[in-house]
Structure formats: C-alpha cells, structure tokens
Amino acid sequence: MPSASGRLLGGTVAMALLSGCVAAAVPVVAAGGIYKSSQDAKKRKRNRGRQEAPQPAPSATVQTPEGQWQVTQLKQLPSPSGVPDQPPVTATPAAGVAVPPGMQYLYGSGEAAALSVQAYQALWAYVRNRALDRKTGSSAWSVVLSRDGTLAAPKFTACEQKPLAVVLDVDETALLNLGYEASDAQRQGAYDEKRWDRWEQTGAGKVSAVPGAVDALQAARREGVTVVFNSNRLAANAAQTEAALNGAGLGPAEHGKTLWLRGDDGTTSSAKDERRWQIAERYCVIALVGDQLGDFTDLFNKDPNPVMRRNAATETMIAPLWGAGWFMLPNPVYGSGLKGSFDEVFPADKRWNDPGDASAAPARLSIDAAP
C-alpha cells in the first residue's frame, strides 16, 4: 500500500506517494466556473419552451426594528417522498426561546454559509484536477487510510483502475437538519436517540442542502466521479434518507450503491472505517468530506482528549491532506469537536491578566506576597 508524507509550501501541497518510489505534486488551485456553468444550465432549462415572461413571485413589506424589508414568498418545493404536497405546517416557537449561538452561526449566518461554499469550491477544484489526471493517463490515488495506516505513518487503499468517487458524510456536511434543530432549540434535556430516529423517519421534507454542495456534487458527477454518502443514519431508515438527499437536490442516493448507513457493515457501530474500506474496494476514493474528524478516519477517536485530537489533526503526517483530499465543514452545534475543559482549551502559558482590571489586583498582590 502507498504511504504518504507532505509539507505545505505556499499554495502547493507537496505530497510524496511512495508506491514504487513515484512522487506527485498536488497543486491547490482556485475553483472557477462551477456556479456559472451550473446556473447557466438551470436558466436554459427553465426557459426552454416558454413563450411568456415569468411572473414575479408575490411579495410583502415587513417592518422590523432595522427598517422595512421586501420579503418574497418562495415557491413550495415538491415533496421528496412522492406524496402530494400539503399546505405547510409550521411549528410556532414558544415565547422567549433563544436560539443557541452555535445554531445561530451554522444555520443562520452568512459566515457559515460562506465557509461551506468555500469548502465545496475547494472540493470541486481538487476533484476536477484528479478527474483530469485520470483522463490524461496519470495515476490517481486514494485518500482512505488503509487498515495498517496510522496518523504518524499514513498508508492508503489501492486505486488501480477503479472508478473515481467522492465520499461524504450526510448530516451537517451535505444536509442541514433545520427541522430537527429548530425543534431541539425549544426543548430541554440531553440527546435522545429515539427522538432522532423519529426525525430520520419523518423529517425528509424539513432539511436543506448545505450551501455549495448541490453545485459541487453535480459538477463532480459531470466529470464522471461517483458521489457516495457514508452516514451514521440507520439502515432501517434508508428509504427516508434517500428521500431527504434526493429531495434536497443532492442525489441520486441509492442505498447499497451510493448510500452507506449504520448497520451496512454488519455491525451496530458508529465507527465508519469498515464502511469506508468496503467503499474503497469498489472505488478509488479521491476525496472525503465531513464535519467531524471521524468522517476521515476513526483513528482520531482513539483518544478523546481534545488536546491530543487537535495535535493529531495538525501535527502529524496527515495534516497536508486538509484541503487536498480531505475537506472539513463547520459544525459548532454538536459532535466530537465540542469538548474541552478550561485548561485543555486555553494553555496555561497563554493566559493574560488585564492590568486594568481592579478586581484582579488583590489576587495578584496576595500571590506576590506569599512566602
């Protein structure tokens, strides 16, 4: 199996893939054309066969503390389940409910949307170049760690002449679970697995694609790259997950082919490596996309200590893969990244005492005066 090492040099990731001493340089190029081409195609499709000018959508003026806003009523999308559309039913939030900051950021901010588009633009640029390599006869390489690979000494699954594929996590990587999180913001208590199961079964129409994902994945498919989803959603709810992905425009997703779920590897484990290895037996996986470190390798989850996980992601031989085969999406709402004590998050040698804070002065004086 090939092993890899690399160094970040300016805008280029120098990656040595040792398979018979063959080295390759992986340029990180600017993504271009993904939105223009896809949007032009959509426009041509919309206008094909139409004789009359489109009518503007109904709108209304809304008064807010910041001023007047013109709000356009959006057309209701077809039901992903195939059931005829019904008038939308919107849950009314309880009075005084405050949206948690992480949800405000991920689901409501332009900053999070921009980061997501940025990640998917980078993914598309990388995938396009790897697809071009294959078309011109150059070697392609996998970014799935092999069974004997480690973070310190990475080794990857073999590509040979397998078809190219991108493998993505689903929740908060490709899909935003807006309905579930809106409901969760209004309740108290810990995560309830049964409640999430009910969401998988009934929430297919209450999701949205992550910004940038639809265009990037459609562009990848046009280049002949298969899009595969690897999720910890339950295999028992495969039909509903297919409906969620397809209804959001992210498909086609077909269980057992382009959709792998928890239980598909014969275990009940949430670890994803076994499924990744099975996918890698069919495909040359040129990119992985996720919002948790475990979406790239379960080795990150061997030690739950936040400091160790941070160091493993940035201070090992695996670090050059970020943005060059491995692509991370933001998620401040839930998951393995939301851990860490005060001392683990803020190193002792980086603490600062405000010299203008009078309340801190007695404490400093008492320490200085101590024998």
Short mmCIF file of C-alpha atoms in Angstrom, two decimals:
data_model
loop_
_atom_site.label_atom_id
_atom_site.label_comp_id
_atom_site.label_asym_id
_atom_site.label_seq_id
_atom_site.Cartn_x
_atom_site.Cartn_y
_atom_site.Cartn_z
CA MET A 1 0.00 0.00 0.00
CA PRO A 2 1.29 3.52 -0.70
CA SER A 3 2.35 5.68 2.20
CA ALA A 4 2.38 9.46 2.22
CA SER A 5 4.20 12.40 3.68
CA GLY A 6 3.96 16.05 2.79
CA ARG A 7 4.66 19.67 3.56
CA LEU A 8 2.64 22.83 2.97
CA LEU A 9 4.63 25.12 0.68
CA GLY A 10 2.84 28.34 -0.28
CA GLY A 11 -0.22 27.38 -2.35
CA THR A 12 1.04 23.86 -3.08
CA VAL A 13 0.87 20.66 -1.10
CA ALA A 14 3.95 18.59 -1.89
CA MET A 15 2.81 15.01 -1.43
CA ALA A 16 5.08 12.00 -1.90
CA LEU A 17 3.11 8.84 -2.61
CA LEU A 18 5.52 6.01 -2.27
CA SER A 19 4.28 3.24 -4.49
CA GLY A 20 7.39 2.15 -6.32
CA CYS A 21 9.02 5.50 -5.43
CA VAL A 22 6.60 7.57 -7.51
CA ALA A 23 6.20 11.17 -6.32
CA ALA A 24 3.44 13.60 -7.28
CA ALA A 25 2.84 17.28 -6.57
CA VAL A 26 -0.75 18.24 -5.78
CA PRO A 27 -1.48 21.90 -6.63
CA VAL A 28 -4.33 23.60 -4.77
CA VAL A 29 -5.89 25.76 -7.48
CA ALA A 30 -8.63 28.33 -7.39
CA ALA A 31 -12.06 26.96 -8.17
CA GLY A 32 -13.75 28.61 -11.09
CA GLY A 33 -16.75 28.10 -13.29
CA ILE A 34 -18.74 25.81 -11.02
CA TYR A 35 -21.52 28.27 -10.31
CA LYS A 36 -21.60 29.99 -13.68
CA SER A 37 -21.88 26.77 -15.67
CA SER A 38 -24.46 25.17 -13.41
CA GLN A 39 -26.56 28.31 -13.13
CA ASP A 40 -26.49 28.85 -16.90
CA ALA A 41 -27.69 25.28 -17.40
CA LYS A 42 -30.50 25.81 -14.93
CA LYS A 43 -31.52 29.04 -16.69
CA ARG A 44 -31.60 27.34 -20.11
CA LYS A 45 -33.69 24.51 -18.70
CA ARG A 46 -36.16 26.91 -17.09
CA ASN A 47 -36.60 28.98 -20.25
CA ARG A 48 -36.83 26.08 -22.70
CA GLY A 49 -40.22 26.08 -24.39
CA ARG A 50 -41.54 29.11 -22.52
CA GLN A 51 -43.22 31.87 -24.53
CA GLU A 52 -44.27 34.32 -21.85
CA ALA A 53 -42.18 36.25 -19.38
CA PRO A 54 -42.05 34.77 -15.88
CA GLN A 55 -44.30 36.43 -13.34
CA PRO A 56 -42.71 37.85 -10.20
CA ALA A 57 -43.33 35.93 -7.02
CA PRO A 58 -45.75 37.53 -4.56
CA SER A 59 -44.06 39.69 -2.00
CA ALA A 60 -44.83 41.76 1.06
CA THR A 61 -43.25 44.59 3.01
CA VAL A 62 -42.27 43.68 6.56
CA GLN A 63 -41.47 46.25 9.24
CA THR A 64 -38.60 45.30 11.57
CA PRO A 65 -36.59 47.26 14.13
CA GLU A 66 -33.95 47.71 11.42
CA GLY A 67 -36.41 49.16 8.89
CA GLN A 68 -38.63 47.91 6.09
CA TRP A 69 -37.78 44.74 4.19
CA GLN A 70 -39.31 43.40 1.00
CA VAL A 71 -39.95 39.67 1.52
CA THR A 72 -40.58 37.36 -1.43
CA GLN A 73 -42.79 34.33 -0.95
CA LEU A 74 -40.84 31.26 -2.01
CA LYS A 75 -42.43 28.56 -4.12
CA GLN A 76 -43.07 25.37 -2.19
CA LEU A 77 -40.78 22.56 -3.34
CA PRO A 78 -42.17 19.18 -4.37
CA SER A 79 -42.36 16.60 -1.61
CA PRO A 80 -39.27 14.33 -1.72
CA SER A 81 -41.37 11.38 -0.59
CA GLY A 82 -43.60 11.49 -3.66
CA VAL A 83 -46.66 12.22 -1.52
CA PRO A 84 -48.75 15.10 -2.93
CA ASP A 85 -47.81 18.38 -1.32
CA GLN A 86 -49.94 19.57 1.56
CA PRO A 87 -50.17 23.10 2.93
CA PRO A 88 -47.05 23.62 5.05
CA VAL A 89 -47.47 23.26 8.79
CA THR A 90 -45.07 25.40 10.78
CA ALA A 91 -44.40 24.78 14.46
CA THR A 92 -44.72 28.00 16.44
CA PRO A 93 -41.78 28.53 18.79
CA ALA A 94 -42.54 29.03 22.45
CA ALA A 95 -42.38 32.60 23.67
CA GLY A 96 -38.94 33.74 24.75
CA VAL A 97 -37.00 30.89 23.11
CA ALA A 98 -33.44 31.97 22.39
CA VAL A 99 -31.55 30.29 19.56
CA PRO A 100 -28.27 28.77 20.87
CA PRO A 101 -25.21 30.61 19.49
CA GLY A 102 -23.93 27.56 17.63
CA MET A 103 -27.25 27.21 15.80
CA GLN A 104 -27.35 30.92 15.05
CA TYR A 105 -23.96 30.56 13.42
CA LEU A 106 -24.37 27.32 11.48
CA TYR A 107 -27.96 27.67 10.32
CA GLY A 108 -28.43 31.43 10.19
CA SER A 109 -25.18 33.24 9.46
CA GLY A 110 -23.71 34.30 6.17
CA GLU A 111 -20.30 33.48 7.61
CA ALA A 112 -21.10 29.78 7.98
CA ALA A 113 -22.71 29.73 4.53
CA ALA A 114 -19.56 31.30 3.07
CA LEU A 115 -17.34 28.72 4.77
CA SER A 116 -19.47 25.91 3.35
CA VAL A 117 -19.35 27.34 -0.17
CA GLN A 118 -15.59 27.82 0.25
CA ALA A 119 -15.13 24.17 1.24
CA TYR A 120 -17.22 22.88 -1.66
CA GLN A 121 -15.48 25.17 -4.17
CA ALA A 122 -12.15 23.78 -2.97
CA LEU A 123 -13.52 20.24 -3.21
CA TRP A 124 -14.65 20.82 -6.78
CA ALA A 125 -11.28 22.30 -7.81
CA TYR A 126 -9.46 19.30 -6.36
CA VAL A 127 -11.85 16.72 -7.85
CA ARG A 128 -11.71 18.37 -11.27
CA ASN A 129 -7.92 18.10 -11.32
CA ARG A 130 -7.94 14.48 -10.20
CA ALA A 131 -10.53 13.64 -12.88
CA LEU A 132 -8.32 15.34 -15.45
CA ASP A 133 -5.35 13.29 -14.24
CA ARG A 134 -7.29 10.09 -14.85
CA LYS A 135 -8.42 11.23 -18.32
CA THR A 136 -4.85 12.08 -19.36
CA GLY A 137 -3.46 8.77 -18.14
CA SER A 138 -1.86 9.99 -14.92
CA SER A 139 -2.12 7.96 -11.73
CA ALA A 140 -4.92 8.56 -9.26
CA TRP A 141 -4.52 7.93 -5.55
CA SER A 142 -6.88 7.19 -2.70
CA VAL A 143 -7.26 9.31 0.43
CA VAL A 144 -8.77 6.49 2.53
CA LEU A 145 -6.31 5.25 5.13
CA SER A 146 -5.69 1.53 4.77
CA ARG A 147 -6.13 -0.96 7.59
CA ASP A 148 -2.45 -0.74 8.51
CA GLY A 149 -2.17 3.04 8.08
CA THR A 150 -1.64 5.36 11.03
CA LEU A 151 -1.71 9.11 11.54
CA ALA A 152 2.04 9.13 12.04
CA ALA A 153 2.75 6.86 9.07
CA PRO A 154 -0.19 7.12 6.63
CA LYS A 155 -0.84 4.33 4.14
CA PHE A 156 -3.76 4.37 1.76
CA THR A 157 -6.01 1.90 -0.02
CA ALA A 158 -5.08 0.97 -3.58
CA CYS A 159 -6.74 2.73 -6.52
CA GLU A 160 -5.65 0.68 -9.51
CA GLN A 161 -8.22 1.32 -12.26
CA LYS A 162 -11.28 1.59 -10.04
CA PRO A 163 -13.76 4.35 -10.89
CA LEU A 164 -13.24 7.64 -9.08
CA ALA A 165 -15.50 8.60 -6.17
CA VAL A 166 -16.05 11.28 -3.54
CA VAL A 167 -17.33 10.07 -0.15
CA LEU A 168 -19.32 12.42 2.09
CA ASP A 169 -20.94 12.38 5.49
CA VAL A 170 -24.62 13.43 5.39
CA ASP A 171 -25.76 15.40 8.43
CA GLU A 172 -24.40 18.96 8.61
CA THR A 173 -21.98 18.03 5.82
CA ALA A 174 -24.40 17.68 2.91
CA LEU A 175 -27.74 18.22 4.69
CA LEU A 176 -28.76 20.84 7.23
CA ASN A 177 -31.29 19.35 9.64
CA LEU A 178 -33.25 22.56 10.05
CA GLY A 179 -36.48 20.97 11.26
CA TYR A 180 -34.82 18.87 13.93
CA GLU A 181 -32.56 21.61 15.24
CA ALA A 182 -35.40 24.15 15.34
CA SER A 183 -37.34 21.70 17.47
CA ASP A 184 -34.29 20.89 19.57
CA ALA A 185 -33.71 24.57 20.33
CA GLN A 186 -37.07 24.66 22.11
CA ARG A 187 -36.61 21.67 24.38
CA GLN A 188 -34.54 20.80 27.43
CA GLY A 189 -32.60 17.66 28.11
CA ALA A 190 -29.90 15.50 26.62
CA TYR A 191 -29.76 13.98 23.16
CA ASP A 192 -32.49 11.37 22.69
CA GLU A 193 -31.62 8.65 20.17
CA LYS A 194 -35.27 7.62 19.80
CA ARG A 195 -36.22 11.19 19.00
CA TRP A 196 -33.52 11.34 16.32
CA ASP A 197 -34.86 8.06 14.91
CA ARG A 198 -38.31 9.65 14.61
CA TRP A 199 -36.68 12.58 12.81
CA GLU A 200 -35.00 10.25 10.30
CA GLN A 201 -38.37 8.64 9.62
CA THR A 202 -40.46 11.80 9.25
CA GLY A 203 -38.20 14.81 8.59
CA ALA A 204 -37.18 14.28 4.95
CA GLY A 205 -39.01 17.41 3.81
CA LYS A 206 -37.62 19.66 6.55
CA VAL A 207 -33.97 19.69 5.51
CA SER A 208 -31.88 21.88 3.25
CA ALA A 209 -28.70 21.28 1.27
CA VAL A 210 -25.53 22.75 2.72
CA PRO A 211 -24.60 25.86 0.70
CA GLY A 212 -22.38 24.96 -2.22
CA ALA A 213 -22.99 21.21 -2.02
CA VAL A 214 -25.54 20.77 -4.83
CA ASP A 215 -23.45 22.56 -7.46
CA ALA A 216 -20.18 20.89 -6.45
CA LEU A 217 -21.63 17.37 -6.44
CA GLN A 218 -23.42 17.86 -9.75
CA ALA A 219 -20.18 19.15 -11.26
CA ALA A 220 -18.28 16.12 -9.92
CA ARG A 221 -20.82 13.75 -11.48
CA ARG A 222 -20.49 15.52 -14.84
CA GLU A 223 -16.78 14.68 -14.70
CA GLY A 224 -17.59 11.01 -14.21
CA VAL A 225 -16.89 10.97 -10.46
CA THR A 226 -19.36 8.96 -8.36
CA VAL A 227 -20.77 10.64 -5.25
CA VAL A 228 -21.14 8.25 -2.29
CA PHE A 229 -22.68 9.10 1.09
CA ASN A 230 -21.42 7.38 4.26
CA SER A 231 -23.70 8.23 7.19
CA ASN A 232 -24.46 7.05 10.70
CA ARG A 233 -28.16 7.29 9.98
CA LEU A 234 -29.79 3.89 10.43
CA ALA A 235 -30.04 1.41 7.57
CA ALA A 236 -33.59 0.71 8.73
CA ASN A 237 -34.48 4.25 7.62
CA ALA A 238 -32.72 4.03 4.26
CA ALA A 239 -35.76 4.98 2.17
CA GLN A 240 -36.35 8.13 4.19
CA THR A 241 -32.68 9.15 4.00
CA GLU A 242 -32.74 8.61 0.25
CA ALA A 243 -35.80 10.87 0.09
CA ALA A 244 -34.08 13.57 2.16
CA LEU A 245 -30.95 13.61 -0.02
CA ASN A 246 -32.79 13.37 -3.32
CA GLY A 247 -35.38 15.94 -2.30
CA ALA A 248 -32.64 18.43 -1.36
CA GLY A 249 -31.07 18.03 -4.81
CA LEU A 250 -28.03 16.13 -3.57
CA GLY A 251 -28.84 12.77 -5.16
CA PRO A 252 -29.11 10.36 -6.73
CA ALA A 253 -28.67 8.44 -3.48
CA GLU A 254 -29.37 4.71 -3.60
CA HIS A 255 -28.92 2.51 -0.55
CA GLY A 256 -26.28 -0.15 -1.06
CA LYS A 257 -24.75 1.65 -4.03
CA THR A 258 -24.23 5.35 -3.37
CA LEU A 259 -25.61 5.45 0.19
CA TRP A 260 -23.99 3.56 3.09
CA LEU A 261 -25.61 3.63 6.50
CA ARG A 262 -25.04 2.42 10.04
CA GLY A 263 -25.51 -1.34 10.02
CA ASP A 264 -24.42 -1.87 6.41
CA ASP A 265 -21.07 -3.25 7.56
CA GLY A 266 -22.74 -5.95 9.65
CA THR A 267 -22.19 -4.13 12.94
CA THR A 268 -24.11 -1.59 15.02
CA SER A 269 -21.02 0.55 15.48
CA SER A 270 -20.95 4.26 14.64
CA ALA A 271 -17.34 3.87 13.52
CA LYS A 272 -17.04 4.48 9.79
CA ASP A 273 -13.74 2.88 8.81
CA GLU A 274 -15.19 -0.52 7.94
CA ARG A 275 -17.72 1.09 5.61
CA ARG A 276 -15.01 3.31 4.12
CA TRP A 277 -12.86 0.26 3.40
CA GLN A 278 -15.76 -1.52 1.75
CA ILE A 279 -16.45 1.53 -0.41
CA ALA A 280 -12.74 1.73 -1.25
CA GLU A 281 -12.89 -1.86 -2.54
CA ARG A 282 -15.24 -0.62 -5.28
CA TYR A 283 -13.88 2.89 -5.89
CA CYS A 284 -10.76 4.99 -5.97
CA VAL A 285 -11.83 7.49 -3.32
CA ILE A 286 -10.12 10.75 -4.25
CA ALA A 287 -11.83 12.94 -1.63
CA LEU A 288 -13.53 12.68 1.75
CA VAL A 289 -15.90 15.35 3.10
CA GLY A 290 -17.20 15.64 6.68
CA ASP A 291 -17.89 17.81 9.71
CA GLN A 292 -16.27 15.51 12.32
CA LEU A 293 -12.76 14.05 12.41
CA GLY A 294 -14.29 10.56 12.42
CA ASP A 295 -15.60 11.24 8.90
CA PHE A 296 -11.99 10.84 7.73
CA THR A 297 -10.60 8.11 9.97
CA ASP A 298 -11.66 6.51 13.23
CA LEU A 299 -8.05 6.84 14.42
CA PHE A 300 -8.88 10.39 15.51
CA ASN A 301 -11.38 8.99 18.02
CA LYS A 302 -8.99 6.56 19.73
CA ASP A 303 -8.02 9.25 22.25
CA PRO A 304 -10.94 11.54 23.21
CA ASN A 305 -8.65 14.13 24.82
CA PRO A 306 -9.24 17.42 22.94
CA VAL A 307 -5.58 18.44 23.03
CA MET A 308 -4.46 15.09 21.61
CA ARG A 309 -7.12 15.20 18.87
CA ARG A 310 -6.14 18.73 17.88
CA ASN A 311 -2.48 17.75 17.71
CA ALA A 312 -3.32 14.61 15.75
CA ALA A 313 -5.16 16.70 13.15
CA THR A 314 -2.44 19.31 12.73
CA GLU A 315 0.91 17.97 13.93
CA THR A 316 1.11 14.58 12.21
CA MET A 317 1.90 13.40 8.69
CA ILE A 318 -1.83 13.55 7.93
CA ALA A 319 -2.05 17.37 8.15
CA PRO A 320 -1.26 18.04 4.44
CA LEU A 321 -4.49 16.27 3.44
CA TRP A 322 -6.72 19.09 4.70
CA GLY A 323 -7.90 20.89 1.59
CA ALA A 324 -6.06 18.38 -0.61
CA GLY A 325 -8.26 15.29 -0.43
CA TRP A 326 -9.91 15.85 2.96
CA PHE A 327 -12.44 18.68 3.26
CA MET A 328 -13.95 19.82 6.58
CA LEU A 329 -17.30 21.61 7.02
CA PRO A 330 -18.13 23.82 10.05
CA ASN A 331 -20.33 22.42 12.83
CA PRO A 332 -20.44 24.29 16.17
CA VAL A 333 -23.77 22.65 17.12
CA TYR A 334 -22.91 19.06 18.08
CA GLY A 335 -20.32 16.33 17.77
CA SER A 336 -16.84 15.32 18.81
CA GLY A 337 -15.45 18.83 18.50
CA LEU A 338 -17.50 20.26 21.37
CA LYS A 339 -15.26 19.09 24.20
CA GLY A 340 -12.56 20.51 26.40
CA SER A 341 -12.03 21.85 29.91
CA PHE A 342 -10.76 25.38 30.52
CA ASP A 343 -7.19 24.12 30.84
CA GLU A 344 -7.48 22.00 27.68
CA VAL A 345 -8.85 24.85 25.60
CA PHE A 346 -6.65 27.68 26.96
CA PRO A 347 -2.96 26.75 27.51
CA ALA A 348 -1.52 28.00 30.78
CA ASP A 349 1.34 29.82 29.04
CA LYS A 350 -1.16 31.86 27.01
CA ARG A 351 -3.17 33.27 29.94
CA TRP A 352 -3.45 37.03 30.25
CA ASN A 353 -4.28 39.17 33.27
CA ASP A 354 -5.77 42.52 32.38
CA PRO A 355 -3.61 45.18 34.11
CA GLY A 356 -6.63 47.48 34.12
CA ASP A 357 -8.88 45.02 35.92
CA ALA A 358 -9.02 46.22 39.52
CA SER A 359 -10.73 43.06 40.68
CA ALA A 360 -7.64 41.04 39.73
CA ALA A 361 -5.21 43.26 41.66
CA PRO A 362 -5.79 41.81 45.18
CA ALA A 363 -5.31 38.28 43.91
CA ARG A 364 -2.02 39.23 42.28
CA LEU A 365 -0.85 41.06 45.39
CA SER A 366 -1.67 38.13 47.64
CA ILE A 367 0.22 35.77 45.38
CA ASP A 368 3.21 38.13 45.16
CA ALA A 369 3.25 38.49 48.96
CA ALA A 370 3.09 34.78 49.61
CA PRO A 371 6.26 33.27 51.11
#
